[in-house]
Tab-separated table of C-alpha atoms and ligand atoms in Angstrom:
chain	number	residue	atom	x	y	z
A	1	MET	CA	18.585	10.723	14.567
A	2	ARG	CA	15.685	8.969	16.367
A	3	THR	CA	15.019	5.347	15.832
A	4	VAL	CA	11.823	3.666	14.886
A	5	GLY	CA	11.050	0.035	15.747
A	6	ARG	CA	14.094	-2.072	15.747
A	7	GLY	CA	16.771	-0.583	13.398
A	8	GLY	CA	14.920	1.917	11.442
A	9	THR	CA	16.427	5.462	11.699
A	10	MET	CA	14.557	8.698	11.024
A	11	HIS	CA	16.165	10.344	7.997
A	12	PRO	CA	17.065	14.057	8.269
A	13	SER	CA	14.269	14.819	5.766
A	14	ASN	CA	11.861	13.125	8.253
A	15	ASP	CA	8.437	14.653	9.042
A	16	LYS	CA	8.682	17.113	6.146
A	17	THR	CA	5.321	18.821	5.591
A	18	ILE	CA	4.478	18.983	1.945
A	19	VAL	CA	1.965	21.334	0.452
A	20	ASP	CA	0.422	19.629	-2.521
A	21	GLN	CA	0.339	21.177	-5.983
A	22	ARG	CA	-3.036	22.812	-5.398
A	23	GLY	CA	-1.370	24.613	-2.514
A	24	ASN	CA	-4.522	24.429	-0.366
A	25	ARG	CA	-3.908	21.234	1.628
A	26	GLU	CA	-1.026	19.454	3.164
A	27	HIS	CA	0.041	15.948	3.482
A	28	VAL	CA	2.892	15.009	5.779
A	29	ARG	CA	5.550	12.616	4.593
A	30	ARG	CA	8.460	11.088	6.283
A	31	LEU	CA	11.401	8.752	5.395
A	32	ILE	CA	12.676	6.011	7.455
A	33	VAL	CA	15.812	4.250	6.286
A	34	CYS	CA	16.737	0.780	7.560
A	35	ARG	CA	19.951	-1.105	6.988
A	36	ASN	CA	18.417	-4.079	5.137
A	37	LEU	CA	15.234	-5.929	4.353
A	38	ASP	CA	15.141	-7.767	7.700
A	39	GLU	CA	15.254	-4.456	9.589
A	40	LEU	CA	12.680	-2.982	7.119
A	41	ALA	CA	10.439	-5.894	7.924
A	42	ALA	CA	10.751	-5.365	11.750
A	43	SER	CA	10.211	-1.578	11.387
A	44	GLY	CA	7.387	-2.085	8.935
A	45	SER	CA	5.496	-4.471	11.246
A	46	ALA	CA	6.137	-2.119	14.139
A	47	LEU	CA	4.721	0.844	12.238
A	48	ILE	CA	1.662	-1.185	11.048
A	49	ALA	CA	0.870	-2.341	14.541
A	50	GLY	CA	1.385	1.316	15.792
A	51	PHE	CA	-1.131	2.597	13.163
A	52	ALA	CA	-3.539	-0.220	14.256
A	53	ARG	CA	-3.237	0.739	17.952
A	54	GLU	CA	-3.728	4.480	17.352
A	55	THR	CA	-6.685	3.765	15.062
A	56	MET	CA	-8.458	1.452	17.512
A	57	GLN	CA	-8.237	4.052	20.252
A	58	ASN	CA	-10.724	6.185	18.355
A	59	ARG	CA	-12.612	3.797	16.130
A	60	ASP	CA	-13.981	0.296	16.353
A	61	ARG	CA	-11.981	-1.210	13.444
A	62	PHE	CA	-8.721	-0.948	11.521
A	63	THR	CA	-8.943	-1.153	7.773
A	64	VAL	CA	-5.771	-1.772	5.806
A	65	ALA	CA	-5.147	-2.307	2.095
A	66	LEU	CA	-2.144	-4.634	1.395
A	67	ALA	CA	0.504	-4.441	-1.226
A	68	GLY	CA	1.552	-7.384	-3.279
A	69	GLY	CA	4.826	-8.440	-4.723
A	70	ALA	CA	7.968	-9.627	-2.966
A	71	THR	CA	9.065	-6.809	-0.706
A	72	PRO	CA	6.235	-6.913	1.839
A	73	GLN	CA	6.391	-10.657	2.523
A	74	LYS	CA	8.886	-10.444	5.394
A	75	THR	CA	6.960	-7.571	6.878
A	76	TYR	CA	3.691	-9.611	6.800
A	77	SER	CA	5.532	-12.558	8.375
A	78	ALA	CA	6.955	-10.313	11.040
A	79	LEU	CA	3.433	-8.945	11.711
A	80	ALA	CA	2.146	-12.495	12.053
A	81	GLU	CA	4.911	-13.238	14.592
A	82	CYS	CA	4.506	-10.154	16.764
A	83	GLY	CA	1.321	-8.354	15.817
A	84	GLU	CA	-0.647	-9.325	18.947
A	85	ALA	CA	2.283	-8.367	21.238
A	86	ALA	CA	2.447	-5.025	19.446
A	87	GLY	CA	-1.228	-4.412	20.088
A	88	ILE	CA	-3.036	-5.583	17.012
A	89	ASP	CA	-6.580	-6.887	17.600
A	90	TRP	CA	-7.095	-9.290	14.661
A	91	SER	CA	-10.889	-9.495	15.463
A	92	ARG	CA	-11.088	-5.757	14.612
A	93	THR	CA	-8.722	-5.610	11.736
A	94	TYR	CA	-10.004	-5.816	8.045
A	95	PHE	CA	-7.611	-6.516	5.168
A	96	PHE	CA	-8.115	-5.375	1.562
A	97	PHE	CA	-5.899	-5.513	-1.485
A	98	GLY	CA	-4.406	-2.482	-3.233
A	99	ASP	CA	-4.097	-4.641	-6.318
A	100	GLU	CA	-4.213	-8.202	-7.615
A	101	ARG	CA	-3.098	-10.187	-10.596
A	102	PHE	CA	-5.999	-11.428	-12.688
A	103	VAL	CA	-5.320	-15.160	-11.783
A	104	PRO	CA	-6.983	-17.658	-9.518
A	105	LEU	CA	-6.523	-16.813	-5.852
A	106	ASP	CA	-4.581	-20.032	-5.368
A	107	ASP	CA	-2.210	-19.251	-8.192
A	108	PRO	CA	1.376	-18.674	-6.952
A	109	ARG	CA	1.306	-15.223	-8.754
A	110	SER	CA	-1.756	-14.186	-6.738
A	111	ASN	CA	-1.197	-11.400	-4.110
A	112	PHE	CA	-4.003	-12.975	-2.008
A	113	ALA	CA	-2.043	-16.331	-2.042
A	114	MET	CA	1.042	-14.553	-0.846
A	115	VAL	CA	-0.761	-12.749	2.007
A	116	GLU	CA	-2.649	-15.844	2.893
A	117	ARG	CA	0.745	-17.811	3.131
A	118	THR	CA	2.687	-15.075	4.994
A	119	LEU	CA	0.026	-13.816	7.377
A	120	LEU	CA	-3.635	-14.943	7.227
A	121	ARG	CA	-3.213	-18.584	7.777
A	122	ARG	CA	-0.696	-17.933	10.580
A	123	ARG	CA	-2.956	-16.020	12.874
A	124	PRO	CA	-6.612	-16.153	14.111
A	125	ILE	CA	-7.831	-13.984	11.333
A	126	ALA	CA	-11.344	-14.772	10.049
A	127	ARG	CA	-11.647	-15.354	6.327
A	128	SER	CA	-14.399	-12.742	6.307
A	129	HIS	CA	-11.755	-10.270	7.457
A	130	ALA	CA	-9.708	-10.408	4.316
A	131	LEU	CA	-11.645	-9.194	1.293
A	132	ALA	CA	-9.979	-10.800	-1.707
A	133	ILE	CA	-10.314	-9.269	-5.183
A	134	PRO	CA	-12.743	-11.629	-6.979
A	135	THR	CA	-10.575	-12.847	-9.919
A	136	ASP	CA	-13.103	-15.519	-10.708
A	137	ARG	CA	-15.075	-12.960	-12.846
A	138	PRO	CA	-15.108	-13.367	-16.727
A	139	ASN	CA	-12.585	-10.507	-17.189
A	140	ALA	CA	-10.521	-8.026	-15.211
A	141	ALA	CA	-12.980	-5.130	-15.770
A	142	GLU	CA	-15.817	-7.136	-14.176
A	143	ALA	CA	-13.483	-8.225	-11.317
A	144	ALA	CA	-12.796	-4.486	-10.656
A	145	ALA	CA	-16.328	-3.468	-10.813
A	146	ALA	CA	-17.268	-6.374	-8.441
A	147	TYR	CA	-14.486	-5.336	-5.936
A	148	ALA	CA	-15.747	-1.713	-5.949
A	149	SER	CA	-19.234	-3.036	-5.145
A	150	GLN	CA	-17.905	-5.201	-2.334
A	151	LEU	CA	-15.983	-2.169	-0.898
A	152	ALA	CA	-19.095	-0.033	-1.162
A	153	GLU	CA	-21.074	-2.649	0.761
A	154	PHE	CA	-18.335	-3.057	3.434
A	155	PHE	CA	-18.052	0.689	3.971
A	156	ALA	CA	-21.794	1.296	3.470
A	157	SER	CA	-20.954	4.053	1.006
A	158	PRO	CA	-22.200	4.016	-2.656
A	159	SER	CA	-19.467	3.339	-5.127
A	160	SER	CA	-20.608	6.279	-7.254
A	161	GLY	CA	-19.685	8.615	-4.291
A	162	PRO	CA	-16.521	9.724	-2.709
A	163	PRO	CA	-14.182	6.885	-1.668
A	164	PRO	CA	-14.077	5.517	1.830
A	165	ARG	CA	-11.056	6.386	3.956
A	166	LEU	CA	-8.845	3.378	4.541
A	167	ASP	CA	-6.976	3.636	7.808
A	168	LEU	CA	-3.824	2.414	6.106
A	169	ALA	CA	-2.702	1.701	2.560
A	170	ILE	CA	0.532	-0.301	2.207
A	171	LEU	CA	2.177	0.103	-1.120
A	172	GLY	CA	5.249	-1.125	-2.953
A	173	LEU	CA	7.205	0.575	-5.691
A	174	GLY	CA	8.228	-0.908	-8.969
A	175	THR	CA	11.524	-0.153	-10.658
A	176	ASP	CA	9.430	1.683	-13.284
A	177	GLY	CA	7.898	3.933	-10.676
A	178	HIS	CA	4.538	2.042	-10.548
A	179	THR	CA	2.653	1.449	-7.304
A	180	ALA	CA	-0.271	-0.974	-6.815
A	181	SER	CA	-0.964	-1.684	-10.501
A	182	LEU	CA	-0.806	1.926	-11.523
A	183	PHE	CA	1.614	1.653	-14.355
A	184	PRO	CA	3.441	4.544	-16.263
A	185	ALA	CA	1.222	6.109	-18.913
A	186	ALA	CA	-1.665	3.678	-18.195
A	187	PRO	CA	-5.287	4.782	-18.543
A	188	ALA	CA	-5.776	3.787	-14.908
A	189	LEU	CA	-3.735	6.871	-13.802
A	190	ARG	CA	-6.523	9.122	-15.299
A	191	GLU	CA	-9.286	7.407	-13.296
A	192	GLN	CA	-10.799	10.058	-11.068
A	193	GLN	CA	-14.066	8.502	-10.068
A	194	ALA	CA	-13.974	4.710	-9.779
A	195	TRP	CA	-12.287	3.306	-6.660
A	196	VAL	CA	-11.071	0.264	-8.458
A	197	THR	CA	-10.192	-0.181	-12.090
A	198	TRP	CA	-8.218	-2.788	-14.268
A	199	SER	CA	-5.053	-2.551	-16.132
A	200	ALA	CA	-3.290	-4.297	-19.002
A	201	PRO	CA	-0.033	-5.991	-17.929
A	202	GLY	CA	2.777	-3.550	-17.199
A	203	THR	CA	6.270	-4.101	-18.371
A	204	LEU	CA	7.320	-5.917	-15.217
A	205	PRO	CA	6.463	-9.539	-14.572
A	206	PRO	CA	4.095	-11.234	-14.243
A	207	PRO	CA	2.613	-10.356	-17.608
A	208	VAL	CA	-1.004	-10.774	-16.601
A	209	GLU	CA	-3.863	-8.233	-16.402
A	210	ARG	CA	-4.295	-6.510	-13.082
A	211	ILE	CA	-7.017	-5.098	-10.893
A	212	THR	CA	-6.061	-2.021	-8.887
A	213	MET	CA	-7.153	0.570	-6.507
A	214	THR	CA	-7.118	3.976	-8.049
A	215	TYR	CA	-5.722	7.332	-6.959
A	216	PRO	CA	-9.117	8.560	-5.505
A	217	ILE	CA	-9.232	5.765	-2.851
A	218	LEU	CA	-5.564	5.605	-2.206
A	219	ASN	CA	-5.276	9.280	-1.784
A	220	ALA	CA	-8.217	9.195	0.729
A	221	ALA	CA	-6.298	6.969	3.017
A	222	ARG	CA	-5.446	8.297	6.523
A	223	GLN	CA	-1.936	6.673	6.428
A	224	VAL	CA	0.090	5.325	3.454
A	225	LEU	CA	3.141	3.164	4.085
A	226	PHE	CA	5.506	2.459	1.181
A	227	LEU	CA	7.887	-0.383	1.602
A	228	VAL	CA	10.856	-0.171	-0.734
A	229	ALA	CA	13.968	-2.359	-0.715
A	230	GLY	CA	16.819	-2.985	-3.098
A	231	ASP	CA	19.493	-1.080	-5.022
A	232	GLU	CA	17.338	-1.532	-8.160
A	233	LYS	CA	14.731	0.786	-6.703
A	234	ALA	CA	16.974	3.785	-6.005
A	235	ILE	CA	16.099	5.759	-9.079
A	236	ALA	CA	12.289	5.054	-8.738
A	237	LEU	CA	12.453	6.028	-5.049
A	238	ARG	CA	14.308	9.245	-5.758
A	239	ASP	CA	11.698	10.148	-8.479
A	240	ALA	CA	8.762	9.169	-6.306
A	241	PHE	CA	9.883	10.799	-3.060
A	242	GLN	CA	11.419	13.943	-4.415
A	243	GLY	CA	8.435	14.406	-6.761
A	244	ASP	CA	10.463	15.991	-9.661
A	245	VAL	CA	9.069	13.518	-12.267
A	246	PRO	CA	5.673	13.709	-13.845
A	247	VAL	CA	3.156	11.233	-12.344
A	248	GLU	CA	2.696	9.683	-15.820
A	249	ARG	CA	6.229	8.544	-15.759
A	250	CYS	CA	6.313	7.825	-12.011
A	251	PRO	CA	2.881	6.879	-10.735
A	252	ALA	CA	3.942	6.457	-7.147
A	253	ALA	CA	4.623	10.252	-7.180
A	254	GLY	CA	0.839	10.660	-7.510
A	255	ILE	CA	0.193	9.218	-4.005
A	256	ARG	CA	-0.439	12.483	-2.130
A	257	PRO	CA	-3.193	11.855	0.482
A	258	MET	CA	-4.999	15.163	0.850
A	259	GLU	CA	-5.500	14.623	4.598
A	260	GLY	CA	-3.149	11.842	5.433
A	261	SER	CA	0.458	10.941	6.043
A	262	VAL	CA	2.873	9.081	3.941
A	263	THR	CA	5.754	6.995	5.422
A	264	TRP	CA	8.433	5.837	3.118
A	265	LEU	CA	10.268	2.898	4.613
A	266	ALA	CA	13.283	2.038	2.616
A	267	ASP	CA	16.542	0.106	3.058
A	268	GLU	CA	19.838	1.832	2.540
A	269	PRO	CA	20.484	0.439	-1.018
A	270	ALA	CA	17.127	1.862	-2.160
A	271	ALA	CA	17.559	5.181	-0.412
A	272	ARG	CA	21.082	5.758	-1.710
A	273	LEU	CA	20.090	8.566	-4.183
A	274	LEU	CA	17.883	10.550	-1.838
A	275	THR	CA	19.566	13.973	-1.218
A	276	ARG	CA	16.744	15.903	0.450
B	301	LIG	C1	2.152	-6.447	-7.400
B	301	LIG	C2	2.403	-5.245	-6.388
B	301	LIG	C3	3.204	-4.244	-7.005
B	301	LIG	C4	4.467	-4.248	-6.213
B	301	LIG	C5	5.610	-3.617	-7.005
B	301	LIG	C6	6.930	-3.875	-6.243
B	301	LIG	O1	1.063	-6.878	-7.611
B	301	LIG	O2	3.286	-6.832	-7.858
B	301	LIG	O3	1.207	-4.866	-5.836
B	301	LIG	O4	2.689	-2.962	-7.074
B	301	LIG	O5	4.231	-3.546	-4.960
B	301	LIG	O6	5.688	-4.191	-8.328
B	301	LIG	O7	7.080	-5.234	-6.203
B	301	LIG	P1	8.276	-5.972	-5.423
B	301	LIG	O8	8.111	-5.621	-4.051
B	301	LIG	O9	8.175	-7.416	-5.828
B	301	LIG	O10	9.588	-5.387	-5.993
């Protein structure tokens, strides 16, 4: 097996080319298994820096949507520690949020607060380079609409049109199979036009309304990187990676970029049920 970064090993099912259910396009996916969360963080930050380097060889900026929750925190800290050395140019990197809790941005439950603590405040990253979801709106629906407008302005593309292509979308995986804030059986799963929508709380904490990017914009990404760690994620990872479960029950299985690549970066406990 080849290794990636420090510690990650390419799994035998690596670089499998998947033809999506419409059969007319492909997306490439690969699985990299690390021994533990620390190695996952080292490999994750190396992969992100690699995506950034590759992007900035051909384009003038690197756009990345960040995941929230607990798993990515060590990866973001590792990126803060070694991003420049690995080739990231913060002045050309722009951060967005795949989802957010409908709480103030300084609330400890806020994904922005977590990213600010683990990454943004630790490196020379201009505040204008991190587009937070505006949770100061009267309700989550208005916050979602405002974020879509801000994305449209940044990408100079009307929010009524096709979504912009993020260079990278970093995603987590919930034990219930959700990703971003696309929860099982939620109306947000059926959104096929809007780039951003809102959701009632899922079954997992915190029990607050969410704002989330939708399948259209996430599946337009050039690269998707899932970060999955912990024994409790093994069933959800098997269902999401092997794709044998309906998207309604496992929303992460609906992440199939039509012209992009998906990298699943998991630790051994989370990957223990993967057989192919
Ligand atoms: C959030 C995240 C969410 C997260 C999963 C996994 O707002 O909580 O964006 O989608 O990625 O719930 O969370 P953990 O990494 O904490 O298990």
